[in-house]
Short mmCIF file of N, CA and C in Angstrom, two decimals:
data_model
loop_
_atom_site.label_atom_id
_atom_site.label_comp_id
_atom_site.label_asym_id
_atom_site.label_seq_id
_atom_site.Cartn_x
_atom_site.Cartn_y
_atom_site.Cartn_z
N MET A 625 0.85 -1.17 0.00
CA MET A 625 0.00 0.00 0.00
C MET A 625 0.90 1.24 0.00
N THR A 626 0.65 2.13 -0.90
CA THR A 626 1.42 3.36 -0.99
C THR A 626 0.82 4.42 -0.07
N ALA A 627 1.69 5.13 0.63
CA ALA A 627 1.23 6.19 1.53
C ALA A 627 0.72 7.37 0.69
N TYR A 628 -0.36 7.95 1.13
CA TYR A 628 -0.94 9.12 0.49
C TYR A 628 -0.11 10.33 0.92
N SER A 629 0.27 11.16 -0.03
CA SER A 629 1.08 12.34 0.27
C SER A 629 0.20 13.47 0.80
N LEU A 630 0.48 13.89 2.03
CA LEU A 630 -0.30 14.94 2.68
C LEU A 630 0.51 16.22 2.74
N ASP A 631 -0.14 17.34 2.42
CA ASP A 631 0.53 18.63 2.60
C ASP A 631 0.11 19.23 3.94
N ALA A 632 0.64 20.39 4.25
CA ALA A 632 0.39 21.02 5.56
C ALA A 632 -1.10 21.31 5.77
N THR A 633 -1.80 21.69 4.71
CA THR A 633 -3.23 21.97 4.82
C THR A 633 -4.01 20.69 5.13
N ASP A 634 -3.65 19.60 4.46
CA ASP A 634 -4.30 18.32 4.75
C ASP A 634 -4.12 17.95 6.22
N TRP A 635 -2.90 18.13 6.73
CA TRP A 635 -2.63 17.81 8.13
C TRP A 635 -3.46 18.68 9.07
N ARG A 636 -3.60 19.95 8.76
CA ARG A 636 -4.41 20.84 9.61
C ARG A 636 -5.88 20.41 9.59
N LEU A 637 -6.36 20.02 8.41
CA LEU A 637 -7.74 19.53 8.30
C LEU A 637 -7.92 18.24 9.11
N LEU A 638 -6.97 17.33 8.97
CA LEU A 638 -7.07 16.07 9.71
C LEU A 638 -7.03 16.29 11.21
N GLU A 639 -6.17 17.19 11.65
CA GLU A 639 -6.11 17.48 13.08
C GLU A 639 -7.43 18.05 13.58
N ALA A 640 -7.99 18.99 12.81
CA ALA A 640 -9.27 19.59 13.20
C ALA A 640 -10.39 18.55 13.23
N LEU A 641 -10.43 17.66 12.24
CA LEU A 641 -11.48 16.64 12.19
C LEU A 641 -11.32 15.60 13.29
N GLN A 642 -10.08 15.30 13.67
CA GLN A 642 -9.88 14.35 14.76
C GLN A 642 -10.33 14.94 16.09
N ARG A 643 -10.19 16.23 16.24
CA ARG A 643 -10.62 16.88 17.48
C ARG A 643 -12.14 17.08 17.51
N ASP A 644 -12.73 17.32 16.32
CA ASP A 644 -14.18 17.53 16.23
C ASP A 644 -14.66 17.02 14.88
N GLY A 645 -15.06 15.75 14.85
CA GLY A 645 -15.54 15.13 13.61
C GLY A 645 -16.85 15.71 13.11
N ARG A 646 -17.51 16.54 13.93
CA ARG A 646 -18.76 17.17 13.53
C ARG A 646 -18.57 18.60 13.04
N ALA A 647 -17.31 19.02 12.90
CA ALA A 647 -17.05 20.38 12.42
C ALA A 647 -17.64 20.55 11.02
N THR A 648 -18.24 21.70 10.78
CA THR A 648 -18.81 21.97 9.46
C THR A 648 -17.69 22.35 8.49
N PHE A 649 -18.00 22.28 7.21
CA PHE A 649 -17.00 22.68 6.21
C PHE A 649 -16.66 24.16 6.38
N ALA A 650 -17.63 24.97 6.78
CA ALA A 650 -17.36 26.40 7.01
C ALA A 650 -16.38 26.58 8.17
N GLU A 651 -16.56 25.81 9.26
CA GLU A 651 -15.63 25.89 10.39
C GLU A 651 -14.24 25.42 9.98
N LEU A 652 -14.18 24.33 9.23
CA LEU A 652 -12.89 23.82 8.76
C LEU A 652 -12.21 24.83 7.84
N ALA A 653 -13.02 25.48 6.99
CA ALA A 653 -12.47 26.48 6.06
C ALA A 653 -11.81 27.62 6.83
N ARG A 654 -12.44 28.05 7.90
CA ARG A 654 -11.84 29.11 8.73
C ARG A 654 -10.54 28.63 9.37
N THR A 655 -10.50 27.39 9.76
CA THR A 655 -9.31 26.82 10.40
C THR A 655 -8.11 26.83 9.46
N VAL A 656 -8.35 26.54 8.20
CA VAL A 656 -7.24 26.43 7.24
C VAL A 656 -7.18 27.60 6.26
N ALA A 657 -8.01 28.61 6.47
CA ALA A 657 -8.03 29.81 5.62
C ALA A 657 -8.23 29.46 4.14
N MET A 658 -9.27 28.68 3.88
CA MET A 658 -9.65 28.32 2.51
C MET A 658 -11.17 28.49 2.39
N SER A 659 -11.66 28.39 1.18
CA SER A 659 -13.11 28.46 0.98
C SER A 659 -13.75 27.14 1.39
N PRO A 660 -15.02 27.19 1.81
CA PRO A 660 -15.70 25.94 2.16
C PRO A 660 -15.73 24.93 1.01
N SER A 661 -15.88 25.39 -0.23
CA SER A 661 -15.91 24.46 -1.36
C SER A 661 -14.55 23.78 -1.56
N ALA A 662 -13.45 24.52 -1.36
CA ALA A 662 -12.11 23.92 -1.48
C ALA A 662 -11.89 22.90 -0.37
N VAL A 663 -12.35 23.22 0.84
CA VAL A 663 -12.21 22.29 1.97
C VAL A 663 -13.05 21.04 1.72
N THR A 664 -14.26 21.22 1.22
CA THR A 664 -15.13 20.08 0.91
C THR A 664 -14.44 19.14 -0.06
N GLU A 665 -13.81 19.69 -1.08
CA GLU A 665 -13.10 18.89 -2.08
C GLU A 665 -11.91 18.16 -1.45
N ARG A 666 -11.17 18.84 -0.61
CA ARG A 666 -10.01 18.21 0.05
C ARG A 666 -10.45 17.07 0.95
N VAL A 667 -11.49 17.29 1.73
CA VAL A 667 -11.98 16.24 2.62
C VAL A 667 -12.49 15.06 1.80
N ARG A 668 -13.19 15.32 0.71
CA ARG A 668 -13.67 14.25 -0.18
C ARG A 668 -12.48 13.44 -0.71
N ARG A 669 -11.42 14.11 -1.13
CA ARG A 669 -10.23 13.41 -1.64
C ARG A 669 -9.58 12.56 -0.54
N LEU A 670 -9.52 13.09 0.67
CA LEU A 670 -8.94 12.33 1.78
C LEU A 670 -9.79 11.09 2.10
N GLU A 671 -11.10 11.21 1.99
CA GLU A 671 -11.99 10.07 2.20
C GLU A 671 -11.80 9.04 1.09
N GLU A 672 -11.78 9.50 -0.17
CA GLU A 672 -11.62 8.57 -1.30
C GLU A 672 -10.28 7.86 -1.28
N ALA A 673 -9.23 8.53 -0.78
CA ALA A 673 -7.90 7.93 -0.70
C ALA A 673 -7.78 6.96 0.47
N GLY A 674 -8.81 6.92 1.33
CA GLY A 674 -8.77 6.03 2.49
C GLY A 674 -7.99 6.59 3.66
N VAL A 675 -7.60 7.86 3.59
CA VAL A 675 -6.92 8.50 4.73
C VAL A 675 -7.93 8.69 5.85
N ILE A 676 -9.09 9.22 5.53
CA ILE A 676 -10.20 9.32 6.48
C ILE A 676 -11.07 8.09 6.24
N THR A 677 -11.17 7.23 7.25
CA THR A 677 -11.91 5.99 7.07
C THR A 677 -13.29 6.01 7.69
N GLY A 678 -13.63 7.09 8.42
CA GLY A 678 -14.95 7.18 9.00
C GLY A 678 -15.02 8.24 10.08
N TYR A 679 -16.20 8.42 10.62
CA TYR A 679 -16.46 9.39 11.67
C TYR A 679 -17.25 8.65 12.74
N SER A 680 -16.95 8.95 14.01
CA SER A 680 -17.67 8.23 15.06
C SER A 680 -17.78 9.08 16.32
N ALA A 681 -18.65 8.64 17.20
CA ALA A 681 -18.81 9.29 18.51
C ALA A 681 -17.87 8.61 19.49
N VAL A 682 -17.30 9.38 20.39
CA VAL A 682 -16.47 8.84 21.47
C VAL A 682 -17.37 8.74 22.69
N ILE A 683 -17.47 7.55 23.23
CA ILE A 683 -18.42 7.27 24.31
C ILE A 683 -17.69 7.06 25.63
N ASP A 684 -18.20 7.63 26.68
CA ASP A 684 -17.68 7.42 28.03
C ASP A 684 -18.28 6.11 28.54
N HIS A 685 -17.47 5.07 28.64
CA HIS A 685 -17.97 3.74 29.01
C HIS A 685 -18.57 3.71 30.41
N GLU A 686 -18.01 4.50 31.34
CA GLU A 686 -18.57 4.52 32.69
C GLU A 686 -19.99 5.05 32.69
N ARG A 687 -20.24 6.09 31.89
CA ARG A 687 -21.56 6.73 31.86
C ARG A 687 -22.64 5.79 31.30
N ILE A 688 -22.25 4.75 30.57
CA ILE A 688 -23.25 3.82 30.03
C ILE A 688 -23.24 2.48 30.75
N GLY A 689 -22.62 2.45 31.94
CA GLY A 689 -22.70 1.25 32.77
C GLY A 689 -21.61 0.22 32.51
N LEU A 690 -20.51 0.61 31.88
CA LEU A 690 -19.39 -0.31 31.68
C LEU A 690 -18.13 0.30 32.31
N PRO A 691 -18.08 0.36 33.64
CA PRO A 691 -17.00 1.09 34.31
C PRO A 691 -15.65 0.38 34.34
N ILE A 692 -15.64 -0.92 34.06
CA ILE A 692 -14.38 -1.66 34.15
C ILE A 692 -13.79 -1.81 32.75
N LEU A 693 -12.55 -1.36 32.64
CA LEU A 693 -11.81 -1.47 31.39
C LEU A 693 -10.59 -2.33 31.66
N ALA A 694 -10.32 -3.27 30.76
CA ALA A 694 -9.18 -4.17 30.94
C ALA A 694 -8.48 -4.41 29.61
N MET A 695 -7.20 -4.69 29.72
CA MET A 695 -6.42 -5.13 28.58
C MET A 695 -6.23 -6.63 28.78
N VAL A 696 -6.65 -7.39 27.79
CA VAL A 696 -6.60 -8.85 27.88
C VAL A 696 -5.65 -9.36 26.81
N ARG A 697 -4.64 -10.09 27.25
CA ARG A 697 -3.67 -10.66 26.32
C ARG A 697 -3.97 -12.15 26.17
N LEU A 698 -3.87 -12.62 24.94
CA LEU A 698 -4.18 -14.03 24.64
C LEU A 698 -3.01 -14.68 23.93
N ARG A 699 -2.57 -15.79 24.49
CA ARG A 699 -1.61 -16.66 23.79
C ARG A 699 -2.45 -17.67 23.02
N TYR A 700 -2.39 -17.56 21.74
CA TYR A 700 -3.24 -18.39 20.88
C TYR A 700 -2.37 -19.48 20.26
N PRO A 701 -2.62 -20.74 20.58
CA PRO A 701 -1.68 -21.81 20.23
C PRO A 701 -1.76 -22.34 18.80
N THR A 702 -2.59 -21.78 17.96
CA THR A 702 -2.75 -22.33 16.61
C THR A 702 -2.78 -21.22 15.57
N GLY A 703 -2.53 -21.58 14.34
CA GLY A 703 -2.58 -20.61 13.23
C GLY A 703 -3.97 -20.50 12.63
N ASN A 704 -4.94 -21.28 13.12
CA ASN A 704 -6.32 -21.20 12.63
C ASN A 704 -7.04 -20.10 13.40
N TYR A 705 -7.19 -18.94 12.78
CA TYR A 705 -7.76 -17.78 13.47
C TYR A 705 -9.29 -17.71 13.40
N LYS A 706 -9.93 -18.62 12.69
CA LYS A 706 -11.39 -18.56 12.58
C LYS A 706 -12.09 -18.60 13.94
N PRO A 707 -11.72 -19.50 14.87
CA PRO A 707 -12.39 -19.49 16.18
C PRO A 707 -12.20 -18.15 16.90
N PHE A 708 -11.04 -17.54 16.76
CA PHE A 708 -10.79 -16.24 17.39
C PHE A 708 -11.69 -15.18 16.77
N HIS A 709 -11.77 -15.14 15.45
CA HIS A 709 -12.63 -14.16 14.77
C HIS A 709 -14.11 -14.40 15.10
N ASP A 710 -14.51 -15.65 15.23
CA ASP A 710 -15.88 -15.97 15.63
C ASP A 710 -16.16 -15.45 17.05
N LEU A 711 -15.18 -15.62 17.95
CA LEU A 711 -15.33 -15.12 19.31
C LEU A 711 -15.48 -13.60 19.31
N LEU A 712 -14.66 -12.91 18.52
CA LEU A 712 -14.77 -11.45 18.44
C LEU A 712 -16.15 -11.02 17.95
N ALA A 713 -16.66 -11.73 16.96
CA ALA A 713 -17.96 -11.38 16.39
C ALA A 713 -19.09 -11.55 17.40
N SER A 714 -18.91 -12.47 18.36
CA SER A 714 -19.98 -12.75 19.32
C SER A 714 -19.71 -12.17 20.71
N THR A 715 -18.70 -11.32 20.84
CA THR A 715 -18.34 -10.78 22.15
C THR A 715 -18.24 -9.26 22.06
N PRO A 716 -19.36 -8.55 22.24
CA PRO A 716 -19.34 -7.09 22.09
C PRO A 716 -18.53 -6.38 23.17
N GLU A 717 -18.20 -7.08 24.24
CA GLU A 717 -17.38 -6.48 25.29
C GLU A 717 -15.96 -6.17 24.80
N VAL A 718 -15.53 -6.89 23.76
CA VAL A 718 -14.20 -6.64 23.19
C VAL A 718 -14.31 -5.43 22.26
N LEU A 719 -13.67 -4.34 22.67
CA LEU A 719 -13.76 -3.09 21.93
C LEU A 719 -12.69 -2.97 20.85
N GLU A 720 -11.55 -3.57 21.11
CA GLU A 720 -10.43 -3.56 20.17
C GLU A 720 -9.71 -4.89 20.27
N ALA A 721 -9.11 -5.32 19.17
CA ALA A 721 -8.28 -6.52 19.18
C ALA A 721 -7.11 -6.28 18.22
N HIS A 722 -5.91 -6.57 18.70
CA HIS A 722 -4.71 -6.33 17.91
C HIS A 722 -3.85 -7.59 17.89
N HIS A 723 -3.44 -8.02 16.71
CA HIS A 723 -2.51 -9.14 16.55
C HIS A 723 -1.12 -8.56 16.76
N VAL A 724 -0.37 -9.11 17.71
CA VAL A 724 0.90 -8.50 18.12
C VAL A 724 2.04 -9.51 18.08
N THR A 725 3.26 -8.98 18.16
CA THR A 725 4.44 -9.82 18.28
C THR A 725 4.69 -10.09 19.76
N GLY A 726 5.60 -11.02 20.03
CA GLY A 726 5.94 -11.32 21.42
C GLY A 726 5.30 -12.60 21.89
N ASP A 727 5.30 -12.80 23.20
CA ASP A 727 4.77 -14.03 23.78
C ASP A 727 3.27 -14.17 23.56
N ASP A 728 2.55 -13.06 23.58
CA ASP A 728 1.10 -13.09 23.35
C ASP A 728 0.84 -12.89 21.87
N CYS A 729 -0.28 -13.42 21.42
CA CYS A 729 -0.65 -13.28 20.01
C CYS A 729 -1.61 -12.12 19.79
N PHE A 730 -2.49 -11.89 20.76
CA PHE A 730 -3.50 -10.85 20.63
C PHE A 730 -3.58 -10.03 21.91
N VAL A 731 -3.84 -8.74 21.75
CA VAL A 731 -4.12 -7.85 22.87
C VAL A 731 -5.49 -7.25 22.59
N MET A 732 -6.39 -7.34 23.57
CA MET A 732 -7.75 -6.84 23.41
C MET A 732 -8.09 -5.83 24.50
N LYS A 733 -8.87 -4.85 24.13
CA LYS A 733 -9.42 -3.89 25.08
C LYS A 733 -10.86 -4.34 25.36
N VAL A 734 -11.17 -4.56 26.63
CA VAL A 734 -12.46 -5.13 27.02
C VAL A 734 -13.14 -4.20 28.02
N ALA A 735 -14.43 -3.95 27.84
CA ALA A 735 -15.23 -3.17 28.78
C ALA A 735 -16.25 -4.10 29.45
N ALA A 736 -16.43 -3.90 30.76
CA ALA A 736 -17.35 -4.78 31.50
C ALA A 736 -18.16 -4.00 32.53
N ARG A 737 -19.35 -4.56 32.88
CA ARG A 737 -20.25 -3.97 33.87
C ARG A 737 -19.72 -4.14 35.30
N SER A 738 -19.05 -5.29 35.52
CA SER A 738 -18.61 -5.65 36.87
C SER A 738 -17.44 -6.60 36.75
N MET A 739 -16.83 -6.90 37.90
CA MET A 739 -15.74 -7.87 37.90
C MET A 739 -16.25 -9.24 37.48
N ARG A 740 -17.46 -9.58 37.90
CA ARG A 740 -18.05 -10.87 37.50
C ARG A 740 -18.23 -10.91 35.98
N HIS A 741 -18.72 -9.83 35.41
CA HIS A 741 -18.91 -9.75 33.95
C HIS A 741 -17.56 -9.88 33.24
N LEU A 742 -16.52 -9.23 33.77
CA LEU A 742 -15.18 -9.34 33.19
C LEU A 742 -14.68 -10.78 33.28
N GLU A 743 -14.93 -11.41 34.43
CA GLU A 743 -14.51 -12.80 34.60
C GLU A 743 -15.20 -13.72 33.60
N GLU A 744 -16.50 -13.49 33.36
CA GLU A 744 -17.23 -14.30 32.37
C GLU A 744 -16.65 -14.08 30.97
N THR A 745 -16.37 -12.83 30.65
CA THR A 745 -15.85 -12.51 29.32
C THR A 745 -14.46 -13.11 29.12
N THR A 746 -13.58 -12.93 30.10
CA THR A 746 -12.23 -13.50 29.95
C THR A 746 -12.29 -15.03 29.99
N GLY A 747 -13.27 -15.58 30.67
CA GLY A 747 -13.46 -17.03 30.67
C GLY A 747 -13.76 -17.55 29.28
N ARG A 748 -14.61 -16.82 28.53
CA ARG A 748 -14.90 -17.22 27.15
C ARG A 748 -13.64 -17.11 26.29
N ILE A 749 -12.88 -16.04 26.50
CA ILE A 749 -11.65 -15.85 25.72
C ILE A 749 -10.64 -16.94 26.05
N SER A 750 -10.55 -17.33 27.32
CA SER A 750 -9.56 -18.33 27.73
C SER A 750 -9.84 -19.71 27.15
N GLY A 751 -11.02 -19.91 26.60
CA GLY A 751 -11.30 -21.16 25.90
C GLY A 751 -10.42 -21.34 24.67
N LEU A 752 -9.78 -20.27 24.23
CA LEU A 752 -8.92 -20.33 23.04
C LEU A 752 -7.43 -20.42 23.37
N GLY A 753 -7.05 -20.13 24.60
CA GLY A 753 -5.64 -20.16 24.97
C GLY A 753 -5.43 -19.46 26.30
N ALA A 754 -4.17 -19.34 26.68
CA ALA A 754 -3.82 -18.72 27.96
C ALA A 754 -4.10 -17.22 27.90
N VAL A 755 -4.72 -16.70 28.98
CA VAL A 755 -5.13 -15.30 29.05
C VAL A 755 -4.43 -14.62 30.22
N THR A 756 -4.02 -13.37 30.00
CA THR A 756 -3.51 -12.51 31.06
C THR A 756 -4.34 -11.24 31.02
N THR A 757 -4.89 -10.83 32.16
CA THR A 757 -5.77 -9.66 32.22
C THR A 757 -5.15 -8.59 33.08
N SER A 758 -5.16 -7.36 32.58
CA SER A 758 -4.70 -6.20 33.33
C SER A 758 -5.85 -5.21 33.41
N ILE A 759 -6.26 -4.87 34.64
CA ILE A 759 -7.33 -3.90 34.85
C ILE A 759 -6.75 -2.50 34.67
N VAL A 760 -7.48 -1.64 33.97
CA VAL A 760 -7.04 -0.26 33.78
C VAL A 760 -7.50 0.56 34.98
N TYR A 761 -6.53 1.14 35.70
CA TYR A 761 -6.86 2.03 36.82
C TYR A 761 -7.34 3.37 36.29
N SER A 762 -6.57 3.96 35.39
CA SER A 762 -6.91 5.25 34.80
C SER A 762 -6.22 5.34 33.44
N SER A 763 -6.63 6.32 32.66
CA SER A 763 -6.08 6.49 31.32
C SER A 763 -5.63 7.94 31.15
N PRO A 764 -4.37 8.22 31.49
CA PRO A 764 -3.88 9.59 31.36
C PRO A 764 -3.88 10.09 29.91
N LEU A 765 -3.86 9.16 28.96
CA LEU A 765 -3.96 9.52 27.54
C LEU A 765 -4.81 8.46 26.86
N GLU A 766 -6.11 8.75 26.69
CA GLU A 766 -7.00 7.75 26.09
C GLU A 766 -6.86 7.69 24.59
N ARG A 767 -6.77 8.82 23.96
CA ARG A 767 -6.63 8.87 22.50
C ARG A 767 -5.97 10.18 22.14
N ARG A 768 -5.19 10.12 21.11
CA ARG A 768 -4.45 11.29 20.68
C ARG A 768 -4.60 11.41 19.17
N PRO A 769 -4.88 12.61 18.69
CA PRO A 769 -4.95 12.77 17.23
C PRO A 769 -3.56 12.65 16.61
N LEU A 770 -3.51 12.08 15.43
CA LEU A 770 -2.26 12.06 14.66
C LEU A 770 -2.03 13.45 14.12
N VAL A 771 -0.86 14.00 14.36
CA VAL A 771 -0.54 15.33 13.86
C VAL A 771 0.82 15.28 13.17
N LEU A 772 1.07 16.26 12.34
CA LEU A 772 2.34 16.34 11.61
C LEU A 772 3.46 16.68 12.55
#
């Protein structure tokens, strides 16, 4: 895959959209000192190039009853990933899953209602291999926009 070449204006637009995905084209135009139509075209090009892959809401998990956040590492003993992908499809508590190097094969971010709920979820995951769970105390940096 070839990297898309971004200029300084593209980076400023991307930074603004990462901070506020609901910004209007007029607001973005003011940010980068361009016309709204030029900004609309640039954003469209970034979307078509796959640089911008979507827009979403950031949800506070505690406010919706999922106060426990954990990082779950899985040592997966086989190269057949279908059972793992099936588990991901049927386990909405898993918010992210990353195939990684090292002793563990996968690292997952899991949200749960309670310790019992987390135990049930990690129990299902452990059916595929050895699991190590780390409870998140706090997140001094939850997400950071990519900037130039």
